[in-house]
Amino acid sequence: MTTRTERYAIAWLALITALLFSSPLRAQQNNSGETKGVRSGDYNVKQTIEFGYRDSMIDGNINNYDTFENLGSGVRLFNYTLDMQSVDHKGVFFDSLTFSNFGYGGDPNDVTRLRIEKNKWYDFRAMFRRDKNFWDYNLLANPLNPASSVPALAIVNSPHSMDLVRRMQDYNLTLLPESRLRFRLGYSHNVNEGPGFTTLDGGTEPLLAETFHYTTNAYRLGADYRFFPKTTVSFDELLTYFKQDNTVTDQNFPFVLSNGTPADLGIVFNTAGNTPCAKPIANGTTTPPTATANCNGYLAYNRIGRPRGSFPTERLSFESSYFRNLEMSGSVSYSSDNNSIPDFSEVINSWTSRTASRGSTVGGPSDAKRISVNADWSGVIA
Amino acid sequence: MARAKTSLIAALAVFAFLFMHQASSLAQDKQTPKTGGSVAKSSAPQASGSSQYAGADACKTCHADEYASWEKSPHWKTTLNTRGGPSKQGCEACHGAAASHVADPSDTSKLFLFEKASAKQINARCLECHASGTEHMHAINSLHAKNDVSCTSCHSPHHAKEAQFLLVKRQPELCYSCHLQQRAQFAMPFHHRVNEGMIQCTDCHNPHGTERPHQLRASSAQDAVCFTCHADKQGPFVFEHEVVKVEGCESCHTPHGSPNPHMLKVSNVNLLCLQCHTTSFANAPGAPSFHNQAAQFQACTLCHTQIHGSNFDKDFFK
């Protein structure tokens, strides 16, 4: 992974260096300290770049450090900006372009922002963000196993640790931004994915491996129309689609049954409280240790559920200061949210003493709906 | 899904028609000869019955620095507004008719002087052009406006440090100038990555006002803005944790920052859950006696992992 991200960083640096030297840029400043930039064709161009190498030497609990900071070593693009302004406001494709980046090369947060506009015709904004979210903080989800338990098992890592990456893309285009009737188009793509752990209640608490994968696609269409002077009505059609493709499996089998079958007695050990049972280890001399046969535990667990959500929303809004002493704004929206899980499947091979359950297989569809209607109006009388 | 497709197709058809209509009228505007010269020179004095107006070139004679900064800014686009006449163009679009000031520099009676205007007057001035659209539609009624924060408190048409939106400072420093408490919150161990530049204050808040408390934006489905990124918590779930919808994310989390993991309001999860889940609280079931929180199971979410809502289990176990 490190090699890949470093390769990305080097590619970025090469690209930016090429851009930097593509025109004879030499920073010049006027009396007010503002960078003047250089003339390139019809544009005034300003660029800044800050890159280098970060060396991190971390001692102690690395997982804790990564939970809070997660700043590693390597080549980094700390900042790059490009600003192009048409000198006579008559650029062929655009009059203004601003482009900024930071964090590339392995930092937990990478952001790119781009804005291009052409007077009267369009205003386009794009943003890409990548957010690494490493989490191993065992204060939460810690069962606080007592030291008197036999065996006594201290929880040193979070049972809900995760290493997720969220990538968010947002694109917004406004057409005819100066006109009486203007149009807005937008698209957002949000993916959050990565490995992690979770737990499950069922006699004991097995530590389950979960692969997270959430995807959201959002489409936006809107129009603003100035009906009268100082009165604008806006309509938005907002379509959001969400999908979840997580899988959950038990991959943690530190014990075996007497017949050699791998077993998971969970992470909660309080033998005085019969969790997972009064005497969970039948034979501690074997490798791995042999679990007691009638103890709460899991031999296999598998769960797949693929929720699919859709959120179509219509929104009508207005603002008006047409009347001399009365300013108003308001909106009404209707959203019918639907969440469908077509193929839930859960297969458990376990022993749960409190329900005398040997296992279960659950499957089938389910769905949920919600309708939201919002309306508001506000007025200010001067 | 079918409704979404129908809505999308209908909206696309309407938008396509309107766009073609508007674009063709815009193109026609461009081809129509203008009495006041070319678009680029429209800052020259206009002849359309506007003897009160001097034109931007006249202003430039004395206010060269201001003219230079304005010429590079988006406000230059006002010179393209040939329909509005000289009162909507150039320097005078904001500062008012300047002919008398040009004739007698000491006469500022017809000028709009921002440094002498009240916040309300400044806001009204800017909103003459900027009120339309969803971003500014609540500006008059915004918390900022109510507290005498004017447009020029954050935006500087002539001396902006940030080219985008002509801001006087970059976010979040601009917001921190007044919101000192939020600065401290974002410095806490667990926080949204605003100081890191990952997200901005304006991702969640609209400084120009919304219909919601704290000038919060909304998700596409008009729910809490949190669901824009945290879509997996949005639902609707087969088994809802009602507090998420009824009281919102802030009933358990402090969104700016917290000393507690997951930006929770309290450090021990059970103390948070027990605020509602007690026998004396009628609307939420009390915690069962076998939970033995004195010694163990203080972390409710060890078992109730899907606490924001579940599609598979009524007790939010999975």
XYZ file of C-alpha atoms in Angstrom:
700
model
C 0.000 0.000 0.000
C 2.788 2.365 0.946
C 4.540 1.756 -2.369
C 1.322 2.514 -4.239
C 0.638 5.747 -2.402
C 4.245 6.845 -2.817
C 3.973 6.155 -6.526
C 0.873 8.368 -6.582
C 2.764 11.066 -4.734
C 5.672 10.955 -7.144
C 3.297 11.079 -10.113
C 1.511 14.075 -8.609
C 4.773 15.812 -7.887
C 6.006 15.191 -11.420
C 2.777 16.569 -12.877
C 2.826 19.629 -10.706
C 6.501 20.259 -11.320
C 5.810 20.094 -15.053
C 2.972 22.564 -14.642
C 5.126 24.773 -12.514
C 7.821 25.050 -15.137
C 5.518 25.063 -18.146
C 5.557 28.858 -18.162
C 8.247 31.211 -16.940
C 6.719 31.753 -13.530
C 8.544 33.950 -11.168
C 6.707 35.240 -8.189
C 6.379 38.946 -8.248
C 4.705 41.014 -5.630
C 3.199 44.415 -5.757
C 3.453 46.969 -3.003
C 0.530 45.511 -1.075
C 2.255 42.131 -0.838
C -0.145 40.494 -3.281
C 1.453 38.104 -5.740
C 1.056 39.542 -9.211
C 1.447 36.309 -11.125
C 2.541 36.074 -14.734
C 0.781 36.689 -17.991
C 0.252 33.550 -20.010
C -1.793 34.167 -23.118
C -5.015 35.800 -22.093
C -4.648 34.783 -18.452
C -2.921 35.965 -15.343
C -1.528 32.829 -13.712
C -0.506 32.313 -10.101
C 0.792 29.064 -8.685
C 2.072 27.964 -5.315
C 3.491 24.626 -4.320
C 4.744 23.178 -1.082
C 6.014 19.617 -1.024
C 8.563 17.622 0.856
C 9.192 14.599 2.988
C 7.724 13.945 6.402
C 9.584 11.682 8.775
C 7.478 10.351 11.635
C 9.086 8.451 14.487
C 6.307 7.256 16.760
C 6.866 5.334 19.966
C 4.298 3.772 22.246
C 0.856 2.650 21.126
C 0.861 3.047 17.348
C -2.822 2.185 17.046
C -3.679 4.938 19.485
C -1.540 7.399 17.539
C -3.171 6.402 14.280
C -6.611 6.807 15.817
C -5.854 10.432 16.600
C -3.262 11.562 14.047
C -2.247 8.881 11.565
C 0.478 11.017 10.006
C 3.085 8.658 8.615
C 6.403 9.054 6.852
C 6.847 9.683 3.177
C 6.806 12.146 0.318
C 3.936 14.560 0.640
C 2.232 17.245 -1.361
C 1.469 19.713 1.391
C -0.161 22.329 -0.785
C -0.589 23.215 -4.421
C -2.720 26.027 -5.798
C -3.301 27.289 -9.297
C -5.209 30.464 -10.015
C -5.943 31.626 -13.567
C -7.879 34.791 -14.252
C -8.755 36.083 -17.680
C -7.200 39.522 -17.999
C -9.970 40.970 -20.148
C -12.741 38.643 -18.882
C -13.019 37.158 -22.346
C -11.487 33.713 -21.924
C -12.478 31.215 -24.563
C -13.569 28.417 -22.260
C -13.323 30.067 -18.869
C -12.651 33.412 -17.265
C -11.560 32.135 -13.885
C -10.035 28.895 -12.659
C -8.920 28.033 -9.141
C -7.445 24.650 -8.300
C -6.104 23.607 -4.916
C -4.809 20.369 -3.439
C -3.219 19.079 -0.290
C -2.413 15.893 1.558
C -1.459 13.631 -1.337
C 1.185 11.023 -0.766
C -0.339 9.199 2.182
C -1.736 11.741 4.608
C -5.080 10.726 6.100
C -6.846 13.667 4.477
C -6.457 14.479 0.791
C -8.499 17.257 -0.746
C -8.773 18.671 -4.256
C -10.966 21.638 -5.048
C -11.606 23.032 -8.501
C -13.723 25.950 -9.603
C -14.074 27.082 -13.189
C -16.387 29.808 -14.348
C -17.226 31.680 -17.483
C -19.018 34.924 -16.941
C -22.706 34.650 -17.681
C -22.463 31.081 -18.958
C -21.484 28.655 -16.245
C -19.959 28.128 -12.834
C -18.510 24.669 -12.239
C -17.206 23.415 -8.916
C -15.669 20.039 -8.196
C -14.277 18.591 -5.040
C -12.581 15.328 -4.183
C -11.894 14.352 -0.614
C -10.315 11.230 0.777
C -10.493 10.582 4.480
C -8.686 7.708 6.174
C -10.356 6.739 9.393
C -8.315 4.374 11.507
C -9.978 3.507 14.782
C -8.599 1.365 17.578
C -9.650 2.899 20.841
C -10.808 0.313 23.318
C -12.599 2.572 25.754
C -15.822 1.849 23.957
C -17.118 -1.689 23.431
C -14.815 -2.993 26.140
C -16.544 -5.731 28.143
C -14.283 -5.035 31.162
C -13.409 -8.664 31.834
C -12.711 -9.172 35.551
C -9.189 -10.201 36.540
C -10.655 -12.977 38.724
C -12.005 -14.830 35.679
C -10.315 -18.101 34.662
C -8.934 -17.432 32.160
C -8.640 -13.670 32.640
C -8.661 -12.059 29.228
C -7.814 -8.373 29.043
C -9.160 -6.492 26.032
C -6.227 -4.567 24.621
C -7.665 -3.755 21.196
C -11.046 -2.312 20.398
C -13.545 -5.023 19.451
C -14.941 -2.420 17.083
C -11.694 -1.293 15.506
C -11.768 -0.316 11.859
C -9.580 0.959 9.081
C -11.893 2.748 6.676
C -11.313 5.057 3.752
C -14.017 7.460 2.692
C -13.810 8.970 -0.785
C -16.170 11.789 -1.556
C -16.672 13.463 -4.905
C -18.913 16.461 -5.410
C -19.641 18.178 -8.703
C -21.871 21.212 -9.089
C -22.627 23.081 -12.277
C -24.660 26.261 -12.516
C -25.704 27.242 -15.995
C -26.495 30.851 -16.913
C -25.701 32.021 -13.379
C -26.424 35.692 -14.086
C -29.669 35.247 -15.908
C -33.269 35.484 -14.828
C -33.590 31.741 -15.247
C -30.667 29.643 -14.152
C -30.055 25.960 -13.803
C -28.179 23.888 -11.285
C -26.878 20.365 -11.805
C -25.012 18.322 -9.238
C -23.646 14.884 -8.561
C -22.028 13.442 -5.458
C -20.390 10.069 -5.037
C -19.475 8.918 -1.557
C -17.790 5.570 -0.867
C -16.797 4.434 2.601
C -15.054 1.093 2.750
C -12.512 -1.016 4.561
C -12.076 -3.802 7.076
C -13.129 -3.734 10.695
C -14.455 -5.766 13.565
C -17.794 -6.017 15.270
C -19.412 -8.115 17.965
C -22.692 -9.945 18.362
C -24.807 -10.805 21.363
C -25.679 -14.464 21.636
C -24.644 -16.294 24.795
C -21.222 -14.801 24.408
C -19.743 -12.075 22.239
C -17.866 -13.424 19.221
C -15.397 -11.070 17.599
C -16.555 -10.883 13.992
C -14.689 -9.568 10.975
C -16.745 -7.094 8.966
C -15.937 -5.666 5.577
C -17.622 -2.300 5.321
C -18.737 -0.980 1.981
C -21.169 1.913 1.778
C -21.880 3.783 -1.437
C -23.999 6.870 -1.911
C -24.821 8.449 -5.257
C -26.707 11.727 -5.243
C -28.040 13.587 -8.264
C -29.326 17.143 -8.116
C -31.265 19.153 -10.659
C -32.500 22.609 -9.875
C -33.692 25.811 -11.455
C -34.144 29.347 -10.152
C -36.527 31.695 -11.901
C -36.929 35.368 -11.062
C -40.646 35.814 -11.631
C -40.818 39.438 -10.554
C -38.145 41.894 -9.502
C -36.717 40.664 -6.198
C -38.772 37.477 -6.249
C -37.205 34.146 -7.098
C -38.771 30.716 -7.131
C -36.543 27.648 -7.052
C -37.282 24.020 -7.757
C -34.995 21.130 -6.923
C -35.213 17.471 -7.772
C -32.860 15.542 -5.493
C -32.226 11.857 -6.020
C -30.068 9.978 -3.568
C -29.256 6.288 -3.716
C -27.533 4.386 -0.952
C -26.240 0.852 -0.940
C -24.542 -1.205 1.714
C -22.569 -4.326 0.885
C -21.142 -5.372 4.214
C -20.260 -8.956 4.997
C -19.744 -10.306 8.496
C -17.921 -13.535 9.284
C -16.308 -15.166 12.278
C -12.593 -15.610 11.645
C -11.483 -15.692 15.249
C -11.080 -19.246 16.538
C -8.520 -19.338 19.346
C -9.866 -22.642 20.763
C -10.769 -26.092 19.511
C -13.311 -28.644 20.602
C -12.075 -32.051 21.678
C -12.678 -33.331 18.141
C -10.426 -30.620 16.702
C -13.178 -28.296 15.423
C -12.103 -24.631 15.736
C -14.219 -22.778 18.299
C -14.782 -19.158 19.276
C -15.734 -18.579 22.904
C -16.053 -14.853 22.360
C -14.261 -11.994 24.035
C -16.306 -11.778 27.240
C -14.738 -13.849 29.998
C -16.416 -13.701 33.396
C -16.492 -17.262 34.600
C -18.061 -16.287 37.924
C -20.988 -14.987 35.902
C -21.077 -18.095 33.655
C -19.805 -16.201 30.605
C -19.107 -17.973 28.379
C -19.528 -20.710 31.014
C -18.234 -21.612 34.472
C -15.248 -23.551 33.110
C -14.578 -22.619 29.486
C -11.211 -24.399 29.112
C -11.412 -28.183 29.268
C -7.729 -28.712 28.543
C -5.283 -25.819 28.530
C -2.278 -27.917 27.594
C -3.284 -28.425 23.962
C -2.423 -25.927 21.224
C -4.769 -24.249 20.775
C -6.515 -24.826 24.119
C -9.474 -27.200 24.129
C -12.834 -25.589 24.920
C -15.529 -27.155 27.045
C -18.194 -28.719 24.819
C -21.293 -27.218 26.458
C -19.850 -23.715 26.739
C -21.428 -20.784 24.906
C -19.512 -20.405 21.702
C -19.480 -20.176 17.938
C -18.220 -22.639 15.372
C -19.210 -20.565 12.340
C -20.949 -17.304 11.597
C -21.787 -15.655 8.322
C -24.061 -12.686 7.596
C -24.796 -10.864 4.380
C -27.304 -8.083 4.014
C -27.426 -5.657 1.133
C -29.690 -2.728 1.999
C -30.562 -0.496 -0.935
C -31.952 2.921 -0.165
C -33.489 5.539 -2.425
C -34.413 9.063 -1.395
C -36.190 10.972 -4.158
C -37.007 14.489 -2.981
C -38.783 17.417 -4.573
C -38.296 20.865 -3.131
C -39.991 24.110 -4.070
C -38.711 27.290 -2.458
C -39.007 31.014 -2.892
C -37.652 34.278 -1.603
C -39.125 37.702 -2.138
C -38.467 41.262 -1.138
C -40.877 42.550 -3.751
C -42.979 44.392 -1.207
C -41.258 47.391 0.290
C -41.460 46.462 3.958
C -41.937 42.735 3.792
C -39.282 40.164 3.071
C -40.246 36.528 2.823
C -38.780 33.143 2.170
C -40.167 29.664 2.370
C -40.000 26.150 1.046
C -41.903 22.919 0.871
C -40.357 19.539 0.217
C -41.571 15.989 -0.168
C -39.322 12.990 0.251
C -40.314 9.338 0.060
C -37.459 7.268 1.404
C -37.314 3.583 0.711
C -34.933 1.013 2.131
C -35.045 -2.458 0.672
C -33.039 -5.473 1.827
C -33.759 -8.129 -0.804
C -31.571 -10.973 0.318
C -30.629 -10.972 3.977
C -28.866 -14.163 4.997
C -27.464 -15.188 8.350
C -26.054 -18.631 9.119
C -25.024 -19.436 12.694
C -23.403 -22.600 13.983
C -23.131 -22.132 17.715
C -24.296 -23.098 21.151
C -26.289 -20.592 23.202
C -27.192 -22.065 26.574
C -29.807 -19.514 27.645
C -31.997 -20.320 24.659
C -30.713 -23.872 24.187
C -30.044 -22.903 20.577
C -27.652 -24.946 18.447
C -27.674 -22.604 15.526
C -29.951 -20.907 13.089
C -30.394 -19.889 9.489
C -32.305 -16.721 8.801
C -32.998 -15.227 5.407
C -35.421 -13.290 3.325
C -36.377 -9.810 2.276
C -37.412 -6.843 4.327
C -37.979 -3.205 3.654
C -38.792 0.076 5.325
C -40.354 3.281 4.074
C -40.535 6.785 5.380
C -42.242 9.831 3.952
C -40.988 13.237 5.018
C -42.842 16.431 4.264
C -41.244 19.696 5.320
C -42.624 23.181 4.945
C -41.470 26.498 6.287
C -42.196 30.154 5.789
C -40.574 33.173 7.320
C -41.273 36.841 6.936
C -39.575 39.977 8.166
C -41.544 43.185 8.414
C -39.185 46.116 8.390
C -37.558 3.624 -7.683
C -40.157 4.001 -10.443
C -41.277 7.302 -8.948
C -37.702 8.512 -8.876
C -37.203 7.651 -12.540
C -40.431 9.370 -13.558
C -39.531 12.453 -11.540
C -36.060 12.521 -13.029
C -37.257 12.217 -16.618
C -39.929 14.877 -16.112
C -37.485 17.239 -14.432
C -34.891 16.680 -17.158
C -37.410 17.394 -19.898
C -38.573 20.617 -18.251
C -35.020 21.749 -17.547
C -33.868 20.973 -21.079
C -36.709 23.013 -22.559
C -36.142 25.940 -20.221
C -32.386 25.842 -20.741
C -32.698 25.938 -24.522
C -35.159 28.789 -24.259
C -32.964 30.794 -21.890
C -29.729 30.081 -23.770
C -31.265 31.202 -27.050
C -32.469 34.465 -25.505
C -29.007 34.992 -23.999
C -27.393 34.449 -27.381
C -29.833 36.919 -28.898
C -28.847 39.469 -26.264
C -25.230 39.011 -27.238
C -25.921 39.650 -30.913
C -27.998 42.772 -30.305
C -25.934 45.950 -30.885
C -25.568 47.983 -27.731
C -25.910 51.717 -27.599
C -23.295 52.082 -24.894
C -20.422 50.499 -26.807
C -18.960 47.053 -26.420
C -19.513 44.896 -23.360
C -15.932 45.360 -22.295
C -16.338 49.096 -22.326
C -19.783 49.201 -20.830
C -18.342 50.761 -17.705
C -18.200 53.982 -19.678
C -20.926 56.529 -18.928
C -24.282 55.370 -20.208
C -26.482 57.628 -22.244
C -29.746 55.997 -21.252
C -31.218 58.877 -19.314
C -28.690 58.487 -16.563
C -26.970 61.785 -16.023
C -26.592 60.920 -12.345
C -24.160 58.150 -13.252
C -20.540 58.800 -14.083
C -19.317 55.324 -15.059
C -16.491 53.280 -13.617
C -13.795 54.969 -15.679
C -14.525 58.230 -13.917
C -14.124 56.510 -10.533
C -10.817 55.034 -11.666
C -9.325 58.508 -12.053
C -9.072 58.975 -8.293
C -9.702 55.467 -6.907
C -7.134 53.569 -8.965
C -6.356 50.905 -6.344
C -10.007 50.148 -5.700
C -10.658 50.007 -9.417
C -7.756 47.598 -9.969
C -8.985 45.167 -7.315
C -12.576 45.428 -8.518
C -11.572 44.817 -12.110
C -10.106 41.436 -11.131
C -13.078 40.451 -9.008
C -16.343 38.721 -9.944
C -18.129 42.039 -9.453
C -16.675 43.128 -12.751
C -19.413 40.956 -14.208
C -21.910 43.694 -13.366
C -20.673 45.516 -16.438
C -22.253 42.731 -18.488
C -25.641 43.522 -17.043
C -26.811 45.659 -19.937
C -30.468 45.156 -19.077
C -30.244 46.748 -15.653
C -28.847 50.056 -16.868
C -26.092 52.094 -15.215
C -27.548 51.676 -11.738
C -26.680 47.982 -11.922
C -23.269 48.344 -13.501
C -19.727 48.883 -12.309
C -18.770 50.813 -9.186
C -22.131 52.548 -9.063
C -24.022 49.286 -8.797
C -22.813 49.126 -5.191
C -21.837 52.690 -4.374
C -24.685 54.544 -6.030
C -24.831 57.383 -8.532
C -21.505 59.225 -8.614
C -21.957 62.052 -11.121
C -22.377 64.679 -8.420
C -19.377 63.265 -6.551
C -17.294 63.473 -9.718
C -18.348 67.076 -10.208
C -17.656 67.933 -6.596
C -15.544 65.329 -4.762
C -16.740 66.589 -1.409
C -20.333 65.780 -2.330
C -20.996 62.236 -1.168
C -24.688 62.760 -0.580
C -25.770 60.366 -3.321
C -23.155 57.727 -2.641
C -23.639 54.605 -0.592
C -20.663 54.540 1.765
C -20.222 51.095 3.246
C -18.015 52.275 6.078
C -20.795 54.578 7.300
C -23.717 52.225 6.684
C -25.323 49.973 9.265
C -25.162 46.198 8.957
C -28.779 46.132 7.917
C -28.199 48.716 5.190
C -25.143 46.878 3.908
C -26.974 43.558 3.810
C -29.897 45.091 1.993
C -27.515 46.627 -0.514
C -25.740 43.368 -1.293
C -28.953 41.366 -1.379
C -30.360 43.548 -4.109
C -28.339 41.320 -6.410
C -27.445 38.324 -4.239
C -30.803 37.417 -2.696
C -31.974 35.005 -5.348
C -31.351 31.290 -5.181
C -31.327 28.764 -2.405
C -27.995 29.847 -0.903
C -29.075 33.356 0.134
C -32.828 32.975 0.385
C -32.820 33.179 4.189
C -30.171 35.888 4.438
C -32.457 38.617 5.736
C -33.704 36.344 8.481
C -30.367 34.715 9.282
C -28.793 34.654 12.713
C -25.873 36.625 11.359
C -28.152 39.377 10.064
C -30.109 39.438 13.302
C -26.870 39.941 15.207
C -25.713 42.828 13.032
C -23.156 40.798 11.140
C -23.034 42.361 7.713
C -21.941 40.850 4.425
C -18.754 42.898 4.578
C -17.861 41.328 7.936
C -16.861 38.218 6.006
C -16.594 39.387 2.404
C -14.369 42.140 1.095
C -15.079 43.152 -2.502
C -11.842 45.131 -2.763
C -9.398 43.541 -0.325
C -10.282 39.858 -0.235
C -7.647 37.399 0.933
C -9.524 34.528 -0.661
C -10.412 34.885 -4.315
C -13.320 32.486 -3.970
C -16.298 34.299 -2.485
C -14.065 37.324 -1.776
C -13.559 36.277 1.826
C -11.545 38.408 4.214
C -9.920 35.252 5.606
C -9.779 31.594 4.807
C -12.060 29.159 6.600
C -12.086 28.150 9.429
C -10.090 31.144 10.693
C -12.756 33.476 9.379
C -15.485 31.744 11.393
C -13.235 31.419 14.434
C -12.838 35.202 14.469
C -16.162 35.340 16.272
C -16.916 31.720 17.173
C -14.201 31.206 19.750
C -16.047 28.424 21.532
C -16.115 26.406 18.326
C -12.383 26.960 17.884
C -11.849 25.297 21.258
C -14.210 22.455 20.394
C -12.360 21.650 17.193
C -9.126 21.465 19.181
C -10.473 18.583 21.272
C -9.064 15.069 20.841
C -12.060 13.756 18.917
C -13.323 16.234 16.361
C -14.512 16.670 12.834
C -11.507 17.413 10.660
C -12.133 21.070 10.085
C -8.727 22.321 11.222
C -7.133 19.711 8.980
C -8.967 21.204 5.980
C -10.939 18.052 5.271
C -14.286 19.717 5.787
C -15.307 23.324 6.145
C -17.737 25.085 8.424
C -19.861 25.865 5.394
C -20.247 22.168 4.571
C -22.667 21.870 7.479
C -23.731 25.466 8.092
C -24.988 28.053 5.672
C -23.665 31.365 6.983
C -26.415 33.112 5.020
C -29.107 31.368 6.999
C -31.391 28.385 6.670
C -34.770 27.488 8.035
C -33.069 25.216 10.579
C -31.507 25.912 13.984
C -27.836 26.941 13.993
C -28.158 27.760 10.295
C -27.625 24.096 9.529
C -27.930 22.763 6.039
C -29.969 19.664 5.271
C -29.260 16.411 3.510
C -30.789 15.803 0.104
C -33.777 14.152 1.724
C -34.110 17.239 3.968
C -32.885 15.286 6.997
C -29.943 16.211 9.219
C -26.903 17.370 7.283
C -24.864 14.676 9.071
C -26.364 12.056 6.740
C -24.691 13.674 3.751
C -21.492 11.889 4.751
C -22.801 9.390 7.315
C -25.359 7.936 4.935
C -25.395 4.542 6.643
C -27.031 6.127 9.692
C -29.874 7.704 7.716
C -32.271 4.799 7.399
C -35.173 4.352 7.122
C -34.463 1.221 9.132
C -36.720 -1.733 9.698
C -36.077 -1.137 13.392
C -35.591 2.544 14.111
C -33.881 4.015 17.145
C -36.418 6.827 17.380
C -34.106 9.296 19.056
C -32.023 9.585 15.891
C -35.004 10.904 13.959
C -36.876 12.704 16.704
C -34.100 14.435 18.625
C -31.293 14.159 16.128
C -27.642 13.239 16.234
C -26.879 15.932 18.784
C -28.813 14.096 21.462
C -25.758 11.816 21.825
C -22.926 13.554 19.931
C -21.263 16.949 20.093
C -20.556 17.478 16.417
C -17.673 19.950 16.593
C -15.486 18.047 18.981
C -15.401 16.251 22.267
C -12.955 14.747 24.761
C -14.929 11.496 24.383
C -14.595 8.867 21.652
C -17.027 9.150 18.745
C -17.641 12.716 19.931
C -20.082 11.419 22.512
C -21.450 13.733 25.150
C -20.194 11.524 27.981
C -17.210 9.244 28.366
C -19.066 6.097 29.454
C -21.580 4.882 26.937
C -23.952 3.512 29.548
C -24.283 6.897 31.222
C -25.456 8.258 27.910
C -27.937 5.440 27.264
C -29.302 5.537 30.792
C -30.349 9.146 30.345
C -33.361 7.723 28.522
C -33.343 4.018 29.289
C -34.396 4.156 32.916
C -37.560 2.838 34.467
C -38.690 6.384 35.202
C -38.526 7.413 31.551
C -41.750 6.270 29.980
C -40.817 6.479 26.312
C -37.752 4.236 26.362
C -37.507 0.761 27.873
C -35.425 0.573 31.025
C -32.182 -1.375 31.039
C -32.791 -4.979 32.178
C -31.488 -5.969 35.602
C -29.184 -8.662 34.190
C -27.036 -6.035 32.517
C -24.950 -5.721 35.722
C -23.369 -2.420 34.841
C -21.692 -2.050 38.198
C -18.945 -4.483 37.219
C -19.249 -5.198 33.524
C -21.197 -4.339 30.365
C -20.795 -0.627 30.777
C -20.302 -0.445 27.054
C -23.860 -0.870 25.790
C -22.706 -0.802 22.178
C -20.645 -3.950 22.679
C -23.922 -5.825 22.107
C -26.165 -3.107 20.663
C -23.768 -2.496 17.810
C -26.300 -1.032 15.357
C -27.432 1.654 17.747
C -28.442 4.117 15.010
C -30.995 1.649 13.690
C -31.050 -1.908 12.419
C -32.520 -3.725 9.478
C -32.166 -7.135 11.064
C -32.691 -7.014 14.825
C -35.139 -5.146 17.049
C -32.543 -4.850 19.815
C -29.952 -3.407 17.399
C -27.645 -6.424 17.860
C -26.887 -6.725 14.122
